[in-house]
Coordinates of C-alpha atoms in Angstrom, one line a residue:
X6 CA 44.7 -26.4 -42.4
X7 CA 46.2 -28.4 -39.7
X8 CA 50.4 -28.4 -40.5
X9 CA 51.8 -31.4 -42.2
X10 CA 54.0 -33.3 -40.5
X11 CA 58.1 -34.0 -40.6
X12 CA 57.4 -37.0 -43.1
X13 CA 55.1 -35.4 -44.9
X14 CA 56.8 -32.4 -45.6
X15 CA 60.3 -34.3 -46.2
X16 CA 58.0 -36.9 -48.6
X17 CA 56.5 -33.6 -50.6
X18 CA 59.6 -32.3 -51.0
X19 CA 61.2 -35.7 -52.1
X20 CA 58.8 -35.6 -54.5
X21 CA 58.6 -32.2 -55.9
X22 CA 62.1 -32.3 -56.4
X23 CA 62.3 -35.2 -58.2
X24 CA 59.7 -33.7 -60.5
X25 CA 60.8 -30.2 -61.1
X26 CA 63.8 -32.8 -62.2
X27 CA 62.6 -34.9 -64.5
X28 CA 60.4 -32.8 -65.5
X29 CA 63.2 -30.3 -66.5
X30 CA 65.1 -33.4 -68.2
X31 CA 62.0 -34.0 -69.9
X32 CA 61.6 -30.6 -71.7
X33 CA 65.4 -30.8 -72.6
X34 CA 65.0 -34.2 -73.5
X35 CA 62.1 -33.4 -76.2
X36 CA 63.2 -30.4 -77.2
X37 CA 66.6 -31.8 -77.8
X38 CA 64.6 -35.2 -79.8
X39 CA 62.3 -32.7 -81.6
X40 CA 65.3 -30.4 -83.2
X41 CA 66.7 -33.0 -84.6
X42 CA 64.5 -35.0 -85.8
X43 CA 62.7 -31.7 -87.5
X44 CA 66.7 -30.8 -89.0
X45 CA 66.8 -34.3 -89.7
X46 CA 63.3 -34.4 -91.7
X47 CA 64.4 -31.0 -93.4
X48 CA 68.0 -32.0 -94.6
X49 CA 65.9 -34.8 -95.9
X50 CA 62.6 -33.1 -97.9
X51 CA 65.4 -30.7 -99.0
X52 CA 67.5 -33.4 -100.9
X53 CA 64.6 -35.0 -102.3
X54 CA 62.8 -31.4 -103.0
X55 CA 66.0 -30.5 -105.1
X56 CA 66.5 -33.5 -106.8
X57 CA 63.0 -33.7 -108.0
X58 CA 63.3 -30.1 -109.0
X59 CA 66.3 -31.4 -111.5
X60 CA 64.0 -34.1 -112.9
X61 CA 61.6 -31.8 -113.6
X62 CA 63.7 -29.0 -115.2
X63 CA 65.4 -31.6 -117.7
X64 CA 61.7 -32.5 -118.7
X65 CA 60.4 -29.5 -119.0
X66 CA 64.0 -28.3 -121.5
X67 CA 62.2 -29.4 -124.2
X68 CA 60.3 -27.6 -127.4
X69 CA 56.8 -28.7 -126.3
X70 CA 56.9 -30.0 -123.0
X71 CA 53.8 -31.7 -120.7
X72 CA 54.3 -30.5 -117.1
X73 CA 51.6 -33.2 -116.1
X74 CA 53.5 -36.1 -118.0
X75 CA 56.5 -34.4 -116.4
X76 CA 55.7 -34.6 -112.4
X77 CA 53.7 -38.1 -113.2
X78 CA 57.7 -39.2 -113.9
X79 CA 58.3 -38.3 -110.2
X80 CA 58.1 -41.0 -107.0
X81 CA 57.1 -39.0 -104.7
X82 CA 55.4 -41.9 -102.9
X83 CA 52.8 -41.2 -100.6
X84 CA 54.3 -38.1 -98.0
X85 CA 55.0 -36.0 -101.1
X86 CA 53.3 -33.3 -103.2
X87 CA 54.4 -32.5 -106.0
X88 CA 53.6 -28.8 -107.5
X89 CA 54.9 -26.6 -110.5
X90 CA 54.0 -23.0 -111.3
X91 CA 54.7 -21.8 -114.4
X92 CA 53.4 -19.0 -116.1
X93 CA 50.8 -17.9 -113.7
X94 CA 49.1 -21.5 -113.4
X95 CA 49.1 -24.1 -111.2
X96 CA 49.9 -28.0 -112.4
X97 CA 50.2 -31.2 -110.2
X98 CA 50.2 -35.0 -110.7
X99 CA 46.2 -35.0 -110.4
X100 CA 43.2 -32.4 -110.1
X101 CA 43.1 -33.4 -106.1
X102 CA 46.5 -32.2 -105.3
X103 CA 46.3 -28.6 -105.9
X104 CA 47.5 -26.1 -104.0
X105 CA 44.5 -25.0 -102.6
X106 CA 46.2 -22.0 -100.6
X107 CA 48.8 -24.4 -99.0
X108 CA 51.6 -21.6 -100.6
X109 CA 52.3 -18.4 -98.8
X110 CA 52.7 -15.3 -100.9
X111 CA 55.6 -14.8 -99.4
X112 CA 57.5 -17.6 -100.3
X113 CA 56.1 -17.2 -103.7
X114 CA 57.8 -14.0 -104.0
X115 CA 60.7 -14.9 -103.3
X116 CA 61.0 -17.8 -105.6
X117 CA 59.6 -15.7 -108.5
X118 CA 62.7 -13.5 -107.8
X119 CA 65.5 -16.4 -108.4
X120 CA 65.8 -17.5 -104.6
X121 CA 65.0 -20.8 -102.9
X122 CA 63.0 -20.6 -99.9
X123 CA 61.5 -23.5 -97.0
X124 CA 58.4 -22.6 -94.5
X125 CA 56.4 -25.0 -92.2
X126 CA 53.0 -24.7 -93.2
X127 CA 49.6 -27.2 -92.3
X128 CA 47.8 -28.2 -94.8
X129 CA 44.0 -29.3 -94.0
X130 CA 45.0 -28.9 -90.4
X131 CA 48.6 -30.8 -91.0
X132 CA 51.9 -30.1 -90.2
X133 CA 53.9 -30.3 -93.7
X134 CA 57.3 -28.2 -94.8
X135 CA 57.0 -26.6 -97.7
X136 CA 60.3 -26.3 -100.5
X137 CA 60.1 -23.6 -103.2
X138 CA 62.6 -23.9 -106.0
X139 CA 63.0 -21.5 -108.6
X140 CA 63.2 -23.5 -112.1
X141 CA 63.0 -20.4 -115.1
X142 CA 62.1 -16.9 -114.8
X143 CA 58.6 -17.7 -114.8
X144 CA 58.6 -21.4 -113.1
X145 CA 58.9 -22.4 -110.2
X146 CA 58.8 -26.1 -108.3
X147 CA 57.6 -26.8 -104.4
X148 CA 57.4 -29.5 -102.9
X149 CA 54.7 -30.3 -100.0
X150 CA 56.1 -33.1 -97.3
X151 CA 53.9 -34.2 -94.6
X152 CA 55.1 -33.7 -91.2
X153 CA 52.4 -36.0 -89.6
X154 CA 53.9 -38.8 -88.9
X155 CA 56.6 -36.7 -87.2
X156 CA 53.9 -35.0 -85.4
X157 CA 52.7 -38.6 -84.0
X158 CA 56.1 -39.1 -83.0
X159 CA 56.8 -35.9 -81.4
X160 CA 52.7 -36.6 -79.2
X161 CA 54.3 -40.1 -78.1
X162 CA 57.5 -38.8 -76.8
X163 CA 55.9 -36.5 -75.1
X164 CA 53.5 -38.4 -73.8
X165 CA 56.8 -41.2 -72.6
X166 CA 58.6 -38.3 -71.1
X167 CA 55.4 -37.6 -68.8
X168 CA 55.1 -40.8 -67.4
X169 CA 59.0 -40.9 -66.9
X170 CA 58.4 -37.4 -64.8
X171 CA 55.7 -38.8 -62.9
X172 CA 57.2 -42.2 -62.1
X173 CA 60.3 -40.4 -60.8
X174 CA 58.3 -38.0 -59.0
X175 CA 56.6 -41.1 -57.5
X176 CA 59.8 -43.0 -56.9
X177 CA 60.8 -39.6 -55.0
X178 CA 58.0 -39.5 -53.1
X179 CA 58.3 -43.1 -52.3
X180 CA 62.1 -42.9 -51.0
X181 CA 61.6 -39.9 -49.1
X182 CA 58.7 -41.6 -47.3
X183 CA 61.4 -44.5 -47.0
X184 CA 64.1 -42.0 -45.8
X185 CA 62.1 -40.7 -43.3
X186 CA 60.5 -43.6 -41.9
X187 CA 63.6 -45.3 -40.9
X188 CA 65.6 -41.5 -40.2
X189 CA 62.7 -41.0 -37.8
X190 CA 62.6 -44.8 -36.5
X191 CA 64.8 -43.2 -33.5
X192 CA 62.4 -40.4 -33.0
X193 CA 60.0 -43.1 -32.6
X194 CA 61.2 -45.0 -30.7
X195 CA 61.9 -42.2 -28.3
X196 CA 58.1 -41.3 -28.3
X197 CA 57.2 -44.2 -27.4
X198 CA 59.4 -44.8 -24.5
X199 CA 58.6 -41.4 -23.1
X200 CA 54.6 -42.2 -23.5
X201 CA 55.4 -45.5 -21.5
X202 CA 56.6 -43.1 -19.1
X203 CA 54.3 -40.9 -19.0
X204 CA 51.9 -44.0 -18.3
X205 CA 53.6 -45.3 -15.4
X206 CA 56.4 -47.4 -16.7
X207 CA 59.5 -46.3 -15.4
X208 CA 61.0 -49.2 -16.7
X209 CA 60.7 -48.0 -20.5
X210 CA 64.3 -48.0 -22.1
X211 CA 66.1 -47.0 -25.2
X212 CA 68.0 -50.0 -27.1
X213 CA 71.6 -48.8 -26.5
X214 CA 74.6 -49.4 -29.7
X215 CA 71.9 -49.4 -32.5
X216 CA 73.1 -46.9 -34.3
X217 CA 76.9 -45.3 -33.8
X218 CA 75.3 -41.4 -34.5
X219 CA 72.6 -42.0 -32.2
X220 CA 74.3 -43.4 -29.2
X221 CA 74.5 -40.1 -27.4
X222 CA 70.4 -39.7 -27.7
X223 CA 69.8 -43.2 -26.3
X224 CA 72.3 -42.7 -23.5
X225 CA 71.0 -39.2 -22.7
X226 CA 67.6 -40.5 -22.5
X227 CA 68.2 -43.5 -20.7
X228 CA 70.1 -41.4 -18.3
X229 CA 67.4 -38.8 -18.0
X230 CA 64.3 -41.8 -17.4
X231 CA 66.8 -43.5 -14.6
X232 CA 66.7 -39.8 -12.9
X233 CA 63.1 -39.5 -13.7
X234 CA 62.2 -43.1 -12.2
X235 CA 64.5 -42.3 -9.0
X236 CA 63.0 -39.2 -8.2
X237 CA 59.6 -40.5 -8.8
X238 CA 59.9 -44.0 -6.5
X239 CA 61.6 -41.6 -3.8
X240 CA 58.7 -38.8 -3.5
X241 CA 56.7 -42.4 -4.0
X242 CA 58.2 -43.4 -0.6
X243 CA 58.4 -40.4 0.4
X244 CA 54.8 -39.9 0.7
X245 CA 54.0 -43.4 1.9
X246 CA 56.1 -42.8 4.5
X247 CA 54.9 -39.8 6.0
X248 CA 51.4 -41.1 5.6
X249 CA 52.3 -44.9 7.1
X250 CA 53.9 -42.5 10.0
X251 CA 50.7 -40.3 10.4
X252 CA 48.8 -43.4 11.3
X253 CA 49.9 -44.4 14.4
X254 CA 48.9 -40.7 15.6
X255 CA 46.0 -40.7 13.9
X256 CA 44.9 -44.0 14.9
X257 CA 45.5 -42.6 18.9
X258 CA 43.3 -39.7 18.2
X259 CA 40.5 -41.8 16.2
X260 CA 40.2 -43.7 19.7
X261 CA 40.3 -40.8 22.2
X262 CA 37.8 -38.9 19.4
X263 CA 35.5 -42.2 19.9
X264 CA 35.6 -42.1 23.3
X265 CA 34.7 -38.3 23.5
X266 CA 32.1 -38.9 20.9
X267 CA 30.2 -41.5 22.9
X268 CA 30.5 -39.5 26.2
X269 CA 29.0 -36.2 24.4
X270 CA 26.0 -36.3 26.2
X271 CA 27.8 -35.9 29.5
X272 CA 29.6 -32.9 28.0
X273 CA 28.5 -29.0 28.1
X274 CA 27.4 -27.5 24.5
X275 CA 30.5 -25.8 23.7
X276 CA 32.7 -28.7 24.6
X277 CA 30.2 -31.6 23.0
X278 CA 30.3 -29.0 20.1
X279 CA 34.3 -28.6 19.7
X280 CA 34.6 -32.8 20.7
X281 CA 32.1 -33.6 17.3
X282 CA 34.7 -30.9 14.8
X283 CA 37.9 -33.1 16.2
X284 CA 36.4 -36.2 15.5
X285 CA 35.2 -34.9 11.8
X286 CA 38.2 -33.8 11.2
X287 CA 40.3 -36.7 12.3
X288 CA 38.1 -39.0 10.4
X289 CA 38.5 -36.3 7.1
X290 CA 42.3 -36.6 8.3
X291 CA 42.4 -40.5 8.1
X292 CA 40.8 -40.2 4.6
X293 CA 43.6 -37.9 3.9
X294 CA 45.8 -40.1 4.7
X295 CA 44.5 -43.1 3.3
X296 CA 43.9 -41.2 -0.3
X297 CA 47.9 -40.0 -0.3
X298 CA 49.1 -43.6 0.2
X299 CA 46.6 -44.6 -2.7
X300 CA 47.9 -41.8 -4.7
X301 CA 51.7 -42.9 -4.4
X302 CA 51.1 -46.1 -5.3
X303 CA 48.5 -45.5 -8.0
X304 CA 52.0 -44.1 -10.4
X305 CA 52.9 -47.9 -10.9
X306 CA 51.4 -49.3 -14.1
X307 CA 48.1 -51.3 -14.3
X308 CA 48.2 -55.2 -12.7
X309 CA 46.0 -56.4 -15.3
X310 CA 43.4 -59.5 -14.7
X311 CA 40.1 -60.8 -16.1
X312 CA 37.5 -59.1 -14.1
X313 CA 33.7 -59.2 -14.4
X314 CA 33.2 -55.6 -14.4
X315 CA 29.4 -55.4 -13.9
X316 CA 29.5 -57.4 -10.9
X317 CA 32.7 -55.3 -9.4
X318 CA 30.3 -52.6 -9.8
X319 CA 26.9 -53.7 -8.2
X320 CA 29.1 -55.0 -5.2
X321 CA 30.7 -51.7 -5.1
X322 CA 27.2 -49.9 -4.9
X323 CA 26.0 -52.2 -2.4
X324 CA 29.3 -51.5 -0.4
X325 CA 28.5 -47.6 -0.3
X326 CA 24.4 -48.3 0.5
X327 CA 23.2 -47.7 -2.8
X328 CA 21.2 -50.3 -5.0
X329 CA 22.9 -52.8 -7.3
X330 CA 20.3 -52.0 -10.1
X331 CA 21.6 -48.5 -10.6
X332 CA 24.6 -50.6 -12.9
X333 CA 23.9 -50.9 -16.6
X334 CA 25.7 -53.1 -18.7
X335 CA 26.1 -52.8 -22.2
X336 CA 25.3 -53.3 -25.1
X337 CA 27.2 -54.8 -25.9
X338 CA 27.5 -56.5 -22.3
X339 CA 30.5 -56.0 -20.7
X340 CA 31.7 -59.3 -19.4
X341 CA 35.4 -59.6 -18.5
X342 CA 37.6 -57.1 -18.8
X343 CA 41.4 -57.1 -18.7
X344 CA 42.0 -54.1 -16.0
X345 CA 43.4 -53.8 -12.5
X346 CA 40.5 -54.6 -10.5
X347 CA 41.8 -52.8 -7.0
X348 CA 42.1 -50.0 -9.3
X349 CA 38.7 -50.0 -11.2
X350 CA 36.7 -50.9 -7.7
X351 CA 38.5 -47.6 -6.3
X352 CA 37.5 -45.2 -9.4
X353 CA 34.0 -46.7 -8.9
X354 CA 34.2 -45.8 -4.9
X355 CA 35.3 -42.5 -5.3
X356 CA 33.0 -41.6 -8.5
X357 CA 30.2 -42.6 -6.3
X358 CA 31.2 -41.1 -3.5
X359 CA 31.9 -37.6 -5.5
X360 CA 28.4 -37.6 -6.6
X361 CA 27.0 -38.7 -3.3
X362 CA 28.8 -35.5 -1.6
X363 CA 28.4 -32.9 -4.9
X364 CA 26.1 -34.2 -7.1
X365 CA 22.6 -35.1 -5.4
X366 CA 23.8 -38.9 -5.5
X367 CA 24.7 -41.4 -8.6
X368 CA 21.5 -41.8 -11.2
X369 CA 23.2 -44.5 -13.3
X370 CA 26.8 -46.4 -13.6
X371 CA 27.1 -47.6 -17.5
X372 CA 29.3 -50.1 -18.5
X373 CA 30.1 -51.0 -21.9
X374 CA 33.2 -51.9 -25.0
X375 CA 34.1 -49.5 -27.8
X376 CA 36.4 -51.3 -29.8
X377 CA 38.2 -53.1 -27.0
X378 CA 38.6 -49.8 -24.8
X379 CA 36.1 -50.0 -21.4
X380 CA 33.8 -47.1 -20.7
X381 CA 32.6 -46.6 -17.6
X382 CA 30.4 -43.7 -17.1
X383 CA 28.9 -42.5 -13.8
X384 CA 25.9 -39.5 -14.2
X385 CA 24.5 -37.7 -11.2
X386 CA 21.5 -35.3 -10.3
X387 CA 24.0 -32.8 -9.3
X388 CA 23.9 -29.1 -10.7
X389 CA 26.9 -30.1 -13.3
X390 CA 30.7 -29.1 -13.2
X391 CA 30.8 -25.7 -15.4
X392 CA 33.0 -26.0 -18.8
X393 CA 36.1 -24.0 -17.2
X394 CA 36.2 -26.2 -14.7
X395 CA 35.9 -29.2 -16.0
X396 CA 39.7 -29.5 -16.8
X397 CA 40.6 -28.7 -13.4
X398 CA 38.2 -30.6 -11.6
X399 CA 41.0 -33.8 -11.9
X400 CA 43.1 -32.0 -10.3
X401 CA 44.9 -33.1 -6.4
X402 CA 43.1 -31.0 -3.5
X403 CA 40.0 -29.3 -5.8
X404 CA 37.3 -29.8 -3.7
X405 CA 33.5 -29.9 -4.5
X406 CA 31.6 -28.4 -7.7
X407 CA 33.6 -25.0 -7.3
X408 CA 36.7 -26.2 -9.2
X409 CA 39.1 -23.4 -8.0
X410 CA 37.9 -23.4 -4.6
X411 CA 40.4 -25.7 -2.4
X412 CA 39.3 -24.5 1.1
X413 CA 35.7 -25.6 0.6
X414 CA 34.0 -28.8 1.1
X415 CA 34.0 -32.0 3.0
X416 CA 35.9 -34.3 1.0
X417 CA 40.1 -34.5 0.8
X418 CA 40.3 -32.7 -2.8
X419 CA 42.3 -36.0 -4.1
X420 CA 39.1 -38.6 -5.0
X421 CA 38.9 -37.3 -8.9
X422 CA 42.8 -36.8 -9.2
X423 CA 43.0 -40.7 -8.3
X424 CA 40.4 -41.6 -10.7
X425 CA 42.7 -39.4 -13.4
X426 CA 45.4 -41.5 -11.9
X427 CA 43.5 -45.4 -12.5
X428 CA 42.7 -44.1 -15.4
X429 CA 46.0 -43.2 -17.1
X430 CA 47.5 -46.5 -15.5
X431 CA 45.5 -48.2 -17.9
X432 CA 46.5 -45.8 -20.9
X433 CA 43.1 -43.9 -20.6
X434 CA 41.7 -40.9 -19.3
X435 CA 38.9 -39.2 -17.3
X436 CA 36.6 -36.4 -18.3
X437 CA 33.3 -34.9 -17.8
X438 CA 30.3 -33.5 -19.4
X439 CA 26.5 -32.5 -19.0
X440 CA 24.2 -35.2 -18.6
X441 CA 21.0 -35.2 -20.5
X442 CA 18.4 -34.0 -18.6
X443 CA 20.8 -32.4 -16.2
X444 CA 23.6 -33.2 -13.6
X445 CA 26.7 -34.0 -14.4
X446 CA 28.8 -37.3 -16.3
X447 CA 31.8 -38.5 -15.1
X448 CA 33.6 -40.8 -18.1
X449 CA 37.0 -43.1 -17.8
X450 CA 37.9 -44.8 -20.4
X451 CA 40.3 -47.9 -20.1
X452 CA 41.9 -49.2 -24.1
X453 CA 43.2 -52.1 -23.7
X454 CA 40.0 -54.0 -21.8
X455 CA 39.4 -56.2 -24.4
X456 CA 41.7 -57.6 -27.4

């Protein structure tokens, strides 16, 4: 299971907490309400219990008395049940309210032997307390009160006290999720100032003086991004320097290869043979070049216009000799896409030329919107980019298929890591896969394309 997260884990324990809580307050709570209600209800059916017990001993003091005429005398309203033992039988106020085996032997006993005695029994599945009182040696008097509309009571508190201990557990949950989301607002905000920098805005600042605790973080970072962004625009000048530099040399030797080039026909073998590897070179040299001035300045963030992408691409294709039809757009079509166009044409140019020089040349270039993000995918007959490598590939000076070979190869080793490069300037990414049928498929995906 993947690990929950900061919030998460501070909202669950919120709202555990607050449950173990209540929920604790709850069982005190009831028990609490239940004791006393049940001494309450006792103190009660024991006042009443006794007092009916005189009623019926005065009637039964006489020389012939009627035990039924006797407990009819007694309001014992509806909870009540009246009983009287005496001489080994059973008498009540009608033929329905007999014991029926609601006494214990027990507690018979022990009013047979002079004592009084209370016991919570049920009765036809109800809760009712039971009151024995001894009346003569052999009569005694108990009283049956119903507990069930205690019972009720007792099933509705403890039904309140549960949806008190989940509300709170609830609330808990809610103000941890509260606490978290603005004790983490910071955090936040720090993320997303450091994935702005990551993406190529330099320029991405904490708010200083919004909070008097967190004023060290915000001046730490800030601190630590104005390093970052000085460091970065001086090995950014750094290397367009040293390449604006190698051009003037390089622009010498171009000519004086040129000139030997055209005169290789008047040369000897070995010299026509060493004067065409100088002028390969310095034109692979001139590419270098070019591709590390690109590279320093592809760190700045995207320049963002409406471009029609389809057409960038056929005129790209025809650019590099290679037909406009190999371009499919959509569905759904393309249109115009908010990207930087110098950079888009110049991940086109070097996809193309990667799987001109690697991959048996470009089969298809796909164009097309998944929810507002551009794809642009680029397959070629190649033999594929094997799954280690395919990480790697992106990578400056890896040259050809053979990922970890940098020696090999024709091309700088910097094409793919600019294509990274356009891509993250946008916010998105490169990759690649197999393509269906074989060859290789070279992905970039640019969010922001479309609103």
């Amino acid at each position: 299971m993947r690990r929950l997260g900061l919030r998460a884990r501070v909202t669950a324990a919120f709202a555990i907490g607050a449950l173990l809580l209540s929920a604790l307050m709850a069982l005190i709570s009831y028990e609490l309400v239940r004791r006393s209600l049940l001494d309450e209800r006792e103190r009660t059916a024991l006042r009443a219990a006794y007092f009916d017990a005189a009623v019926v001993r005065a009637g039964l003091d006489t020389d012939t008395p009627d035990v039924y005429e006797v407990l009819r005398t007694l309001d014992t309203g509806g909870s009540r049940r009246a009983l009287v033992h005496r001489d080994g039988r059973w008498y009540a106020r009608t033929a329905d309210e007999g014991p029926s085996g609601a006494v214990p032997a027990g507690l018979m006993a022990m009013v047979a032997d002079g004592e009084p005695a209370v016991q919570r029994v049920r009765v036809d599945g109800q809760p009712a307390l039971l009151v024995g009182v001894p009346l003569a040696d052999s009569t005694g008097y108990y009283e049956i009160t119903s507990l069930r509309e205690l019972e009720q009571t007792f099933q509705v508190l403890a039904l309140a006290l549960t949806v008190v201990a989940v509300t709170v557990a609830g609330s808990g949950a809610a103000l941890g999720w509260y606490a978290t989301r603005h004790g983490l607002r910071p955090l936040t905000a720090v993320a997303d100032a450091a994935e702005k920098i990551a993406a190529g805005d330099v320029t991405a600042r904490l708010a200083p003086g919004t909070d008097p605790d967190l004023a060290r973080l915000s001046t730490s970072f800030n601190r630590m991004a104005d390093q970052v962004a000085v460091r970065i625009e001086r090995d950014r000048r750094f290397a367009a320097d040293v390449a604006h530099e190698l051009r003037s040399p390089l622009q010498t030797l171009s000519a004086a290869a040129s000139v030997l080039s055209r005169r290789r026909d008047r040369l000897d073998d070995r010299t026509a043979t060493a004067a065409g590897l100088v002028s390969e070179e310095i034109t692979r040299f001139q590419q270098l070049v070019n591709d590390l001035i690109e590279l320093a300045r592809s760190d700045r963030p995207a320049q963002r216009e409406e471009v029609d992408v389809a057409a960038l691409a056929r005129d790209v294709c025809r650019g590099r000799g290679l037909p406009g039809a190999l371009v499919e757009a959509g569905p759904p079509a393309p249109g115009h896409w908010s990207v930087d166009p110098r950079r888009v044409e110049q991940l086109l140019v070097n996809l193309l030329d990667n799987a001109v020089r690697y991959g048996g040349g470009p089969v298809a270039v796909r164009l097309w919107l998944s929810d507002g993000t551009g794809v642009v995918e680029v397959d070629d007959a190649g033999p594929g980019v094997p799954v280690a490598d395919r990480e790697v590939v992106f990578d400056r000076f890896v040259r050809g298929r053979a990922a970890h070979d940098r020696a090999g190869g024709d091309g700088t080793g910097l094409g793919l890591a600019l294509v990274a490069q356009h891509a993250a300037a946008h916010g998105g990414r490169a990759s690649v896969s197999d393509r269906p049928g074989g060859g290789a498929r070279f992905r970039v995906e640019l969010p922001g394309s479309r609103p």
